[in-house]
Amino acid sequence: MNILGIETSCDETAAAVYTTKRGLCSNVLFSQVDEHYRFGGVVPELASRSHIEKIGPIVEEALHKASYTLADMDVVAVTNRPGLPGSLLVGLCYAKALAYAAGKRLIGVNHLEGHIASVYLEHDVPFPHLCLTASGGHTALYRVDGYGIYTVLGQTADDAAGEAFDKVARLLGYGYPGGAQIEALAAQGGFKDYRHYPRMRHRGTSFSFSGIKTAVLYDLVARGYYDMHEKRLSNNTLENTIEVASSLLVAVGDIFIDRLSVALAQSPVRAITFVGGVAANQYLAQRIGALAAQKGCSFFYPSRAYCTDNAAMIAFVGHYKALQGQYDNWLLDLKHR
Ligand code: KG4
Ligand code: ZN
């Protein structure tokens, strides 16, 4: 079974080929990060236009790198939800047209199921396991019982964890995305908790990150490091920036550990996985790994290339759905399933 995977849910135009015989054969991506950098976040209209320009060449490159042609593919698997509607539509319309014209089957893939599966590209993860997905758009905790069989245990009521990093990085004068910058600054602060931002415990297995971003803002304002009228830093020091970044990262780490501990107490599992763009964070991965070891579970997280958005994970989901006979018809839209 040969699968062409396509992903355009946010600001990455991506295509990959996954086959039963060879596994992952290619994984190609164009990141729009430079196009959005100066706006401090993803501009949906720009994202859609960029996807339109890039999708054709990216798909061709993925097939070429895999040493296949479209004729060799059995299925086109495409992210059809959730994400920016304009961006999703580009990938979905392209995939449908391609599959229809070439006589291939079509499979719509949930982007979040893609993230859950991203760790299977490199690791044999035992079921059941807990999966913590944290990215710029999503933060959720799942119990996963098999390929494509999962239950949402909790999600964020407002901002995603990556969004909190991005927003605080922006407050501190850094560009988008800011997660890696926060990690680098926090390392300089020795991953210590200087400012004691709220953990919002007692939320069971659900998350909320907008409060922590506001707490950072008020903390900066109260100490005279941020001018609310001018909406910019004033009299800030690098030392303060380091302390704020370090405290934020420790607080997010505490929140993750707290929610995972609650979930582990509710339903015992054999492993924990940590996926999504935020899983590129070594400090957070290390803390979750320590919790897993303490609870007698194994722990897995993807390589950086599979943490952030990619089409390899979409092709992988397409592959097991094809083996399960879960195909979609030409009415596939952005709400399906
Ligand atoms: O999965 P992803 O590429 O896109 C979404 O689906 O959102 O995740 C991007 C997010 C951004 O918020 C970025 O700041 C965050 O992942 N991120 C990190 C790190 N690297 C990327 N957050 C914390 N530490 C990192 N090292
Ligand atoms: Zn994502």
mmCIF file of C-alpha atoms and ligand atoms in Angstrom:
data_model
loop_
_atom_site.group_PDB
_atom_site.id
_atom_site.type_symbol
_atom_site.label_atom_id
_atom_site.label_comp_id
_atom_site.label_asym_id
_atom_site.label_seq_id
_atom_site.Cartn_x
_atom_site.Cartn_y
_atom_site.Cartn_z
ATOM 1 C CA MET A 1 0.000 0.000 0.000
ATOM 2 C CA ASN A 2 1.568 3.291 -1.163
ATOM 3 C CA ILE A 3 0.412 6.548 0.393
ATOM 4 C CA LEU A 4 0.996 10.164 -0.623
ATOM 5 C CA GLY A 5 0.413 12.395 2.434
ATOM 6 C CA ILE A 6 -0.373 16.114 2.211
ATOM 7 C CA GLU A 7 -0.448 18.633 5.072
ATOM 8 C CA THR A 8 -1.406 22.332 4.835
ATOM 9 C CA SER A 9 -3.317 23.001 8.062
ATOM 10 C CA CYS A 10 -1.271 25.980 9.226
ATOM 11 C CA ASP A 11 1.943 27.553 7.932
ATOM 12 C CA GLU A 12 3.798 24.536 6.541
ATOM 13 C CA THR A 13 3.212 23.143 3.051
ATOM 14 C CA ALA A 14 4.231 19.493 3.353
ATOM 15 C CA ALA A 15 4.098 16.231 1.411
ATOM 16 C CA ALA A 16 5.451 12.752 2.163
ATOM 17 C CA VAL A 17 5.370 9.222 0.790
ATOM 18 C CA TYR A 18 4.880 6.196 3.080
ATOM 19 C CA THR A 19 4.665 2.640 1.769
ATOM 20 C CA THR A 20 4.087 -0.758 3.355
ATOM 21 C CA LYS A 21 7.290 -2.095 1.787
ATOM 22 C CA ARG A 22 9.695 0.766 2.474
ATOM 23 C CA GLY A 23 8.132 2.755 5.323
ATOM 24 C CA LEU A 24 8.770 6.490 5.079
ATOM 25 C CA CYS A 25 10.304 7.176 1.655
ATOM 26 C CA SER A 26 10.273 10.975 1.591
ATOM 27 C CA ASN A 27 9.217 13.892 3.765
ATOM 28 C CA VAL A 28 9.299 17.343 2.169
ATOM 29 C CA LEU A 29 8.319 20.635 3.690
ATOM 30 C CA PHE A 30 8.204 24.318 2.941
ATOM 31 C CA SER A 31 7.957 26.422 6.105
ATOM 32 C CA GLN A 32 6.368 29.859 5.775
ATOM 33 C CA VAL A 33 7.912 31.032 9.032
ATOM 34 C CA ASP A 34 9.920 33.801 7.342
ATOM 35 C CA GLU A 35 6.772 35.130 5.657
ATOM 36 C CA HIS A 36 4.948 35.491 9.000
ATOM 37 C CA TYR A 37 7.887 36.453 11.224
ATOM 38 C CA ARG A 38 7.445 40.220 10.945
ATOM 39 C CA PHE A 39 3.742 39.964 11.865
ATOM 40 C CA GLY A 40 4.487 38.088 15.105
ATOM 41 C CA GLY A 41 2.153 35.223 14.199
ATOM 42 C CA VAL A 42 0.559 33.395 11.291
ATOM 43 C CA VAL A 43 -1.477 35.632 8.940
ATOM 44 C CA PRO A 44 -4.169 33.276 7.546
ATOM 45 C CA GLU A 45 -4.587 34.999 4.158
ATOM 46 C CA LEU A 46 -0.831 34.963 3.521
ATOM 47 C CA ALA A 47 -0.684 31.316 4.580
ATOM 48 C CA SER A 48 -3.380 30.246 2.076
ATOM 49 C CA ARG A 49 -1.734 32.115 -0.794
ATOM 50 C CA SER A 50 1.637 30.616 -0.016
ATOM 51 C CA HIS A 51 0.158 27.089 0.116
ATOM 52 C CA ILE A 52 -1.346 27.620 -3.365
ATOM 53 C CA GLU A 53 2.071 28.556 -4.738
ATOM 54 C CA LYS A 54 3.994 25.764 -3.040
ATOM 55 C CA ILE A 55 1.752 22.719 -2.982
ATOM 56 C CA GLY A 56 2.370 21.547 -6.552
ATOM 57 C CA PRO A 57 6.187 21.657 -6.392
ATOM 58 C CA ILE A 58 6.251 20.177 -2.863
ATOM 59 C CA VAL A 59 4.130 17.169 -3.868
ATOM 60 C CA GLU A 60 6.265 16.622 -6.964
ATOM 61 C CA GLU A 61 9.421 16.789 -4.863
ATOM 62 C CA ALA A 62 8.050 14.269 -2.335
ATOM 63 C CA LEU A 63 7.263 11.776 -5.134
ATOM 64 C CA HIS A 64 10.601 12.410 -6.827
ATOM 65 C CA LYS A 65 12.638 11.974 -3.619
ATOM 66 C CA ALA A 66 10.793 8.718 -2.945
ATOM 67 C CA SER A 67 11.636 7.585 -6.510
ATOM 68 C CA TYR A 68 7.954 7.123 -7.324
ATOM 69 C CA THR A 69 5.416 8.752 -9.612
ATOM 70 C CA LEU A 70 1.799 9.509 -8.826
ATOM 71 C CA ALA A 71 0.845 6.382 -10.784
ATOM 72 C CA ASP A 72 2.613 4.272 -8.101
ATOM 73 C CA MET A 73 0.440 5.675 -5.289
ATOM 74 C CA ASP A 74 -2.717 3.911 -4.072
ATOM 75 C CA VAL A 75 -4.038 6.630 -1.777
ATOM 76 C CA VAL A 76 -3.850 10.378 -1.275
ATOM 77 C CA ALA A 77 -4.149 11.141 2.456
ATOM 78 C CA VAL A 78 -4.715 14.768 3.375
ATOM 79 C CA THR A 79 -5.192 16.778 6.568
ATOM 80 C CA ASN A 80 -8.797 17.999 6.448
ATOM 81 C CA ARG A 81 -9.209 19.260 10.050
ATOM 82 C CA PRO A 82 -8.595 21.102 12.373
ATOM 83 C CA GLY A 83 -6.602 24.134 11.260
ATOM 84 C CA LEU A 84 -6.897 27.432 9.406
ATOM 85 C CA PRO A 85 -9.880 26.940 7.043
ATOM 86 C CA GLY A 86 -8.233 28.694 4.090
ATOM 87 C CA SER A 87 -5.025 26.701 4.484
ATOM 88 C CA LEU A 88 -6.848 23.389 4.917
ATOM 89 C CA LEU A 89 -8.964 24.072 1.824
ATOM 90 C CA VAL A 90 -5.881 24.442 -0.374
ATOM 91 C CA GLY A 91 -4.537 21.020 0.620
ATOM 92 C CA LEU A 92 -7.942 19.335 0.572
ATOM 93 C CA CYS A 93 -8.982 20.677 -2.862
ATOM 94 C CA TYR A 94 -5.562 19.829 -4.285
ATOM 95 C CA ALA A 95 -5.633 16.300 -2.852
ATOM 96 C CA LYS A 96 -9.173 15.644 -4.043
ATOM 97 C CA ALA A 97 -8.417 16.863 -7.554
ATOM 98 C CA LEU A 98 -5.207 14.856 -7.702
ATOM 99 C CA ALA A 99 -6.842 11.665 -6.407
ATOM 100 C CA TYR A 100 -9.916 12.047 -8.640
ATOM 101 C CA ALA A 101 -7.911 12.758 -11.783
ATOM 102 C CA ALA A 102 -5.420 9.948 -11.167
ATOM 103 C CA GLY A 103 -8.003 7.378 -10.006
ATOM 104 C CA LYS A 104 -6.633 7.086 -6.444
ATOM 105 C CA ARG A 105 -8.462 6.571 -3.154
ATOM 106 C CA LEU A 106 -8.834 9.504 -0.743
ATOM 107 C CA ILE A 107 -8.413 9.585 3.050
ATOM 108 C CA GLY A 108 -9.020 12.648 5.249
ATOM 109 C CA VAL A 109 -6.718 12.807 8.285
ATOM 110 C CA ASN A 110 -7.289 14.643 11.545
ATOM 111 C CA HIS A 111 -4.149 16.752 12.121
ATOM 112 C CA LEU A 112 -4.170 15.878 15.825
ATOM 113 C CA GLU A 113 -4.330 12.162 15.077
ATOM 114 C CA GLY A 114 -1.332 12.892 12.855
ATOM 115 C CA HIS A 115 0.572 14.336 15.818
ATOM 116 C CA ILE A 116 -0.393 11.330 17.986
ATOM 117 C CA ALA A 117 0.989 9.039 15.239
ATOM 118 C CA SER A 118 4.130 11.114 14.616
ATOM 119 C CA VAL A 119 5.989 9.176 17.296
ATOM 120 C CA TYR A 120 5.210 5.812 15.621
ATOM 121 C CA LEU A 121 7.386 6.788 12.653
ATOM 122 C CA GLU A 122 10.471 6.034 14.747
ATOM 123 C CA HIS A 123 9.284 4.052 17.760
ATOM 124 C CA ASP A 124 7.307 0.939 18.529
ATOM 125 C CA VAL A 125 5.057 2.415 21.200
ATOM 126 C CA PRO A 126 3.047 -0.061 23.305
ATOM 127 C CA PHE A 127 -0.710 0.443 23.797
ATOM 128 C CA PRO A 128 -2.381 1.759 25.806
ATOM 129 C CA HIS A 129 -0.448 4.965 26.225
ATOM 130 C CA LEU A 130 -1.011 8.561 27.204
ATOM 131 C CA CYS A 131 -0.183 11.141 24.558
ATOM 132 C CA LEU A 132 0.444 14.763 25.449
ATOM 133 C CA THR A 133 0.130 16.897 22.302
ATOM 134 C CA ALA A 134 1.425 20.437 22.632
ATOM 135 C CA SER A 135 1.866 22.811 19.717
ATOM 136 C CA GLY A 136 1.196 26.412 18.757
ATOM 137 C CA GLY A 137 -2.432 25.637 18.006
ATOM 138 C CA HIS A 138 -3.322 22.736 20.299
ATOM 139 C CA THR A 139 -2.706 21.284 23.733
ATOM 140 C CA ALA A 140 -4.468 18.049 24.573
ATOM 141 C CA LEU A 141 -4.049 14.851 26.501
ATOM 142 C CA TYR A 142 -5.211 11.544 25.001
ATOM 143 C CA ARG A 143 -5.452 7.946 26.066
ATOM 144 C CA VAL A 144 -4.513 5.899 23.003
ATOM 145 C CA ASP A 145 -5.647 2.260 22.818
ATOM 146 C CA GLY A 146 -4.596 1.395 19.270
ATOM 147 C CA TYR A 147 -3.922 2.895 15.838
ATOM 148 C CA GLY A 148 -6.593 5.573 15.457
ATOM 149 C CA ILE A 149 -8.346 4.566 18.699
ATOM 150 C CA TYR A 150 -8.057 7.381 21.194
ATOM 151 C CA THR A 151 -10.039 9.291 23.820
ATOM 152 C CA VAL A 152 -9.570 12.942 24.686
ATOM 153 C CA LEU A 153 -8.842 13.191 28.412
ATOM 154 C CA GLY A 154 -8.396 16.934 28.448
ATOM 155 C CA GLN A 155 -7.673 19.927 26.274
ATOM 156 C CA THR A 156 -6.944 23.586 26.663
ATOM 157 C CA ALA A 157 -9.830 25.891 27.468
ATOM 158 C CA ASP A 158 -8.080 28.790 25.770
ATOM 159 C CA ASP A 159 -4.486 29.225 24.531
ATOM 160 C CA ALA A 160 -2.209 26.359 23.555
ATOM 161 C CA ALA A 161 1.091 25.831 25.415
ATOM 162 C CA GLY A 162 3.120 26.842 22.347
ATOM 163 C CA GLU A 163 0.953 29.936 22.003
ATOM 164 C CA ALA A 164 1.840 30.920 25.601
ATOM 165 C CA PHE A 165 5.544 30.595 24.723
ATOM 166 C CA ASP A 166 5.030 32.566 21.501
ATOM 167 C CA LYS A 167 3.055 35.345 23.221
ATOM 168 C CA VAL A 168 5.497 35.734 26.117
ATOM 169 C CA ALA A 169 8.446 35.676 23.682
ATOM 170 C CA ARG A 170 6.729 38.481 21.803
ATOM 171 C CA LEU A 171 6.215 40.459 25.048
ATOM 172 C CA LEU A 172 9.933 40.018 25.686
ATOM 173 C CA GLY A 173 10.729 41.429 22.242
ATOM 174 C CA TYR A 174 11.425 38.225 20.277
ATOM 175 C CA GLY A 175 9.957 37.108 16.942
ATOM 176 C CA TYR A 176 7.580 34.271 16.042
ATOM 177 C CA PRO A 177 7.695 31.392 16.902
ATOM 178 C CA GLY A 178 9.220 31.986 20.315
ATOM 179 C CA GLY A 179 9.277 28.544 21.972
ATOM 180 C CA ALA A 180 12.868 27.690 21.124
ATOM 181 C CA GLN A 181 13.966 31.179 22.236
ATOM 182 C CA ILE A 182 12.208 30.739 25.586
ATOM 183 C CA GLU A 183 14.009 27.408 26.036
ATOM 184 C CA ALA A 184 17.407 28.946 25.233
ATOM 185 C CA LEU A 185 16.810 31.809 27.688
ATOM 186 C CA ALA A 186 15.506 29.434 30.360
ATOM 187 C CA ALA A 187 18.686 27.365 30.031
ATOM 188 C CA GLN A 188 20.672 30.496 30.854
ATOM 189 C CA GLY A 189 18.478 30.886 33.942
ATOM 190 C CA GLY A 190 19.234 27.298 34.992
ATOM 191 C CA PHE A 191 15.555 26.272 34.603
ATOM 192 C CA LYS A 192 14.786 27.879 37.972
ATOM 193 C CA ASP A 193 11.482 29.293 39.126
ATOM 194 C CA TYR A 194 12.165 32.976 39.865
ATOM 195 C CA ARG A 195 8.700 34.492 39.445
ATOM 196 C CA HIS A 196 6.234 31.771 40.587
ATOM 197 C CA TYR A 197 3.581 32.143 37.897
ATOM 198 C CA PRO A 198 0.208 30.421 38.547
ATOM 199 C CA ARG A 199 -0.046 26.673 37.805
ATOM 200 C CA MET A 200 -3.838 26.555 37.695
ATOM 201 C CA ARG A 201 -3.982 23.214 39.466
ATOM 202 C CA HIS A 202 -7.253 21.439 40.275
ATOM 203 C CA ARG A 203 -8.242 21.430 36.603
ATOM 204 C CA GLY A 204 -8.151 17.625 36.432
ATOM 205 C CA THR A 205 -6.681 16.738 33.051
ATOM 206 C CA SER A 206 -7.604 19.951 31.219
ATOM 207 C CA PHE A 207 -5.379 22.932 30.509
ATOM 208 C CA SER A 208 -5.543 26.715 30.422
ATOM 209 C CA PHE A 209 -2.630 28.894 29.380
ATOM 210 C CA SER A 210 -4.084 32.347 28.800
ATOM 211 C CA GLY A 211 -3.836 33.132 32.545
ATOM 212 C CA ILE A 212 -0.115 32.450 32.667
ATOM 213 C CA LYS A 213 0.539 34.792 29.749
ATOM 214 C CA THR A 214 -1.496 37.526 31.516
ATOM 215 C CA ALA A 215 0.358 36.821 34.788
ATOM 216 C CA VAL A 216 3.679 37.374 32.990
ATOM 217 C CA LEU A 217 2.396 40.635 31.492
ATOM 218 C CA TYR A 218 1.151 41.963 34.858
ATOM 219 C CA ASP A 219 4.383 40.892 36.542
ATOM 220 C CA LEU A 220 6.404 42.836 33.953
ATOM 221 C CA VAL A 221 4.135 45.892 34.269
ATOM 222 C CA ALA A 222 4.155 45.829 38.094
ATOM 223 C CA ARG A 223 7.943 45.796 38.171
ATOM 224 C CA GLY A 224 8.248 48.604 35.602
ATOM 225 C CA TYR A 225 9.637 46.461 32.766
ATOM 226 C CA TYR A 226 6.696 46.890 30.404
ATOM 227 C CA ASP A 227 4.839 50.036 29.392
ATOM 228 C CA MET A 228 1.123 49.230 28.918
ATOM 229 C CA HIS A 229 0.446 52.503 27.059
ATOM 230 C CA GLU A 230 3.291 52.125 24.599
ATOM 231 C CA LYS A 231 2.756 48.346 24.525
ATOM 232 C CA ARG A 232 6.470 47.619 24.667
ATOM 233 C CA LEU A 233 9.285 46.793 27.063
ATOM 234 C CA SER A 234 10.820 49.662 29.027
ATOM 235 C CA ASN A 235 13.933 49.487 31.213
ATOM 236 C CA ASN A 236 14.049 45.743 30.730
ATOM 237 C CA THR A 237 17.262 43.827 31.371
ATOM 238 C CA LEU A 238 18.545 40.585 29.893
ATOM 239 C CA GLU A 239 18.698 39.199 33.435
ATOM 240 C CA ASN A 240 14.967 39.837 33.864
ATOM 241 C CA THR A 241 14.176 38.316 30.464
ATOM 242 C CA ILE A 242 16.078 35.178 31.451
ATOM 243 C CA GLU A 243 14.275 34.953 34.796
ATOM 244 C CA VAL A 244 10.840 35.389 33.206
ATOM 245 C CA ALA A 245 11.528 32.815 30.465
ATOM 246 C CA SER A 246 12.934 30.320 32.962
ATOM 247 C CA SER A 247 9.969 30.765 35.324
ATOM 248 C CA LEU A 248 7.478 30.363 32.467
ATOM 249 C CA LEU A 249 9.073 27.143 31.268
ATOM 250 C CA VAL A 250 9.212 25.673 34.783
ATOM 251 C CA ALA A 251 5.530 26.587 35.305
ATOM 252 C CA VAL A 252 4.504 24.915 32.030
ATOM 253 C CA GLY A 253 6.601 21.882 33.032
ATOM 254 C CA ASP A 254 4.780 21.728 36.397
ATOM 255 C CA ILE A 255 1.399 21.970 34.629
ATOM 256 C CA PHE A 256 2.284 19.126 32.256
ATOM 257 C CA ILE A 257 3.516 16.917 35.095
ATOM 258 C CA ASP A 258 0.426 17.699 37.187
ATOM 259 C CA ARG A 259 -2.046 16.797 34.389
ATOM 260 C CA LEU A 260 -0.130 13.673 33.373
ATOM 261 C CA SER A 261 -0.027 12.523 37.010
ATOM 262 C CA VAL A 262 -3.797 12.951 37.311
ATOM 263 C CA ALA A 263 -4.319 10.986 34.070
ATOM 264 C CA LEU A 264 -1.928 8.214 35.171
ATOM 265 C CA ALA A 265 -3.806 7.869 38.465
ATOM 266 C CA GLN A 266 -7.105 7.570 36.541
ATOM 267 C CA SER A 267 -5.996 5.112 33.900
ATOM 268 C CA PRO A 268 -2.790 3.088 34.070
ATOM 269 C CA VAL A 269 -0.885 2.872 30.781
ATOM 270 C CA ARG A 270 2.279 1.240 29.445
ATOM 271 C CA ALA A 271 3.854 4.379 27.987
ATOM 272 C CA ILE A 272 3.720 8.157 27.711
ATOM 273 C CA THR A 273 4.329 10.037 24.467
ATOM 274 C CA PHE A 274 4.993 13.749 24.028
ATOM 275 C CA VAL A 275 4.315 15.183 20.562
ATOM 276 C CA GLY A 276 3.774 18.478 18.686
ATOM 277 C CA GLY A 277 6.070 21.458 18.207
ATOM 278 C CA VAL A 278 6.542 21.965 21.964
ATOM 279 C CA ALA A 279 7.926 18.413 22.271
ATOM 280 C CA ALA A 280 11.089 19.805 20.666
ATOM 281 C CA ASN A 281 11.723 21.261 24.140
ATOM 282 C CA GLN A 282 14.411 19.149 25.812
ATOM 283 C CA TYR A 283 13.690 20.434 29.324
ATOM 284 C CA LEU A 284 10.010 19.430 29.082
ATOM 285 C CA ALA A 285 10.844 16.079 27.470
ATOM 286 C CA GLN A 286 13.315 15.337 30.246
ATOM 287 C CA ARG A 287 10.770 16.115 32.965
ATOM 288 C CA ILE A 288 8.072 13.955 31.375
ATOM 289 C CA GLY A 289 10.641 11.198 30.870
ATOM 290 C CA ALA A 290 11.491 11.348 34.587
ATOM 291 C CA LEU A 291 7.800 11.076 35.515
ATOM 292 C CA ALA A 292 7.383 8.073 33.198
ATOM 293 C CA ALA A 293 10.424 6.358 34.754
ATOM 294 C CA GLN A 294 9.045 7.017 38.232
ATOM 295 C CA LYS A 295 5.686 5.479 37.260
ATOM 296 C CA GLY A 296 7.237 2.490 35.506
ATOM 297 C CA CYS A 297 6.121 3.509 31.980
ATOM 298 C CA SER A 298 8.276 3.893 28.904
ATOM 299 C CA PHE A 299 8.566 7.312 27.304
ATOM 300 C CA PHE A 300 8.820 8.327 23.644
ATOM 301 C CA TYR A 301 8.942 11.572 21.723
ATOM 302 C CA PRO A 302 9.650 12.213 18.050
ATOM 303 C CA SER A 303 12.763 13.711 16.497
ATOM 304 C CA ARG A 304 12.464 17.456 15.995
ATOM 305 C CA ALA A 305 11.440 17.087 12.317
ATOM 306 C CA TYR A 306 8.391 15.047 13.325
ATOM 307 C CA CYS A 307 7.509 17.212 16.371
ATOM 308 C CA THR A 308 6.618 20.218 14.253
ATOM 309 C CA ASP A 309 4.023 19.998 11.477
ATOM 310 C CA ASN A 310 4.926 17.547 8.722
ATOM 311 C CA ALA A 311 3.296 15.274 6.166
ATOM 312 C CA ALA A 312 5.114 12.082 7.237
ATOM 313 C CA MET A 313 2.702 11.733 10.169
ATOM 314 C CA ILE A 314 -0.276 12.324 7.831
ATOM 315 C CA ALA A 315 0.959 9.668 5.388
ATOM 316 C CA PHE A 316 1.473 7.270 8.323
ATOM 317 C CA VAL A 317 -2.141 7.746 9.497
ATOM 318 C CA GLY A 318 -3.290 7.392 5.877
ATOM 319 C CA HIS A 319 -1.415 4.088 5.717
ATOM 320 C CA TYR A 320 -3.070 2.464 8.737
ATOM 321 C CA LYS A 321 -6.481 3.845 7.761
ATOM 322 C CA ALA A 322 -6.048 2.337 4.287
ATOM 323 C CA LEU A 323 -5.139 -1.026 5.866
ATOM 324 C CA GLN A 324 -8.278 -0.682 8.027
ATOM 325 C CA GLY A 325 -10.329 0.095 4.874
ATOM 326 C CA GLN A 326 -11.294 3.539 6.159
ATOM 327 C CA TYR A 327 -11.544 5.474 2.902
ATOM 328 C CA ASP A 328 -13.391 8.720 2.283
ATOM 329 C CA ASN A 329 -15.540 9.742 -0.657
ATOM 330 C CA TRP A 330 -15.459 12.907 -2.794
ATOM 331 C CA LEU A 331 -17.746 14.725 -0.327
ATOM 332 C CA LEU A 332 -14.890 14.928 2.177
ATOM 333 C CA ASP A 333 -14.898 18.449 3.671
ATOM 334 C CA LEU A 334 -13.351 20.327 6.613
ATOM 335 C CA LYS A 335 -15.813 18.957 9.187
ATOM 336 C CA HIS A 336 -15.839 15.317 8.228
ATOM 337 C CA ARG A 337 -15.635 12.705 11.067
HETATM 338 O O1 KG4 B 1 3.416 21.683 15.750
HETATM 339 P P1 KG4 B 1 3.867 23.053 15.363
HETATM 340 O O2 KG4 B 1 4.961 23.171 14.335
HETATM 341 O O3 KG4 B 1 2.699 23.894 14.765
HETATM 342 C C1 KG4 B 1 1.402 23.889 15.258
HETATM 343 O O4 KG4 B 1 0.631 22.957 14.896
HETATM 344 O O5 KG4 B 1 1.123 24.817 16.039
HETATM 345 O O6 KG4 B 1 4.269 23.787 16.713
HETATM 346 C C2 KG4 B 1 4.815 25.087 16.738
HETATM 347 C C3 KG4 B 1 4.895 25.526 18.188
HETATM 348 C C4 KG4 B 1 5.200 27.012 18.353
HETATM 349 O O7 KG4 B 1 4.297 27.559 19.295
HETATM 350 C C5 KG4 B 1 6.624 27.024 18.885
HETATM 351 O O8 KG4 B 1 6.900 28.130 19.712
HETATM 352 C C6 KG4 B 1 6.672 25.718 19.660
HETATM 353 O O9 KG4 B 1 5.947 24.807 18.860
HETATM 354 N N1 KG4 B 1 8.054 25.257 19.871
HETATM 355 C C7 KG4 B 1 8.624 25.152 21.075
HETATM 356 C C8 KG4 B 1 9.962 24.753 20.856
HETATM 357 N N2 KG4 B 1 10.163 24.612 19.505
HETATM 358 C C9 KG4 B 1 8.953 24.929 18.922
HETATM 359 N N3 KG4 B 1 8.122 25.374 22.293
HETATM 360 C C10 KG4 B 1 8.954 25.171 23.339
HETATM 361 N N4 KG4 B 1 10.256 24.807 23.213
HETATM 362 C C11 KG4 B 1 10.801 24.574 21.989
HETATM 363 N N5 KG4 B 1 12.076 24.207 21.888
HETATM 364 ZN ZN ZN B 2 0.462 20.720 14.431
#
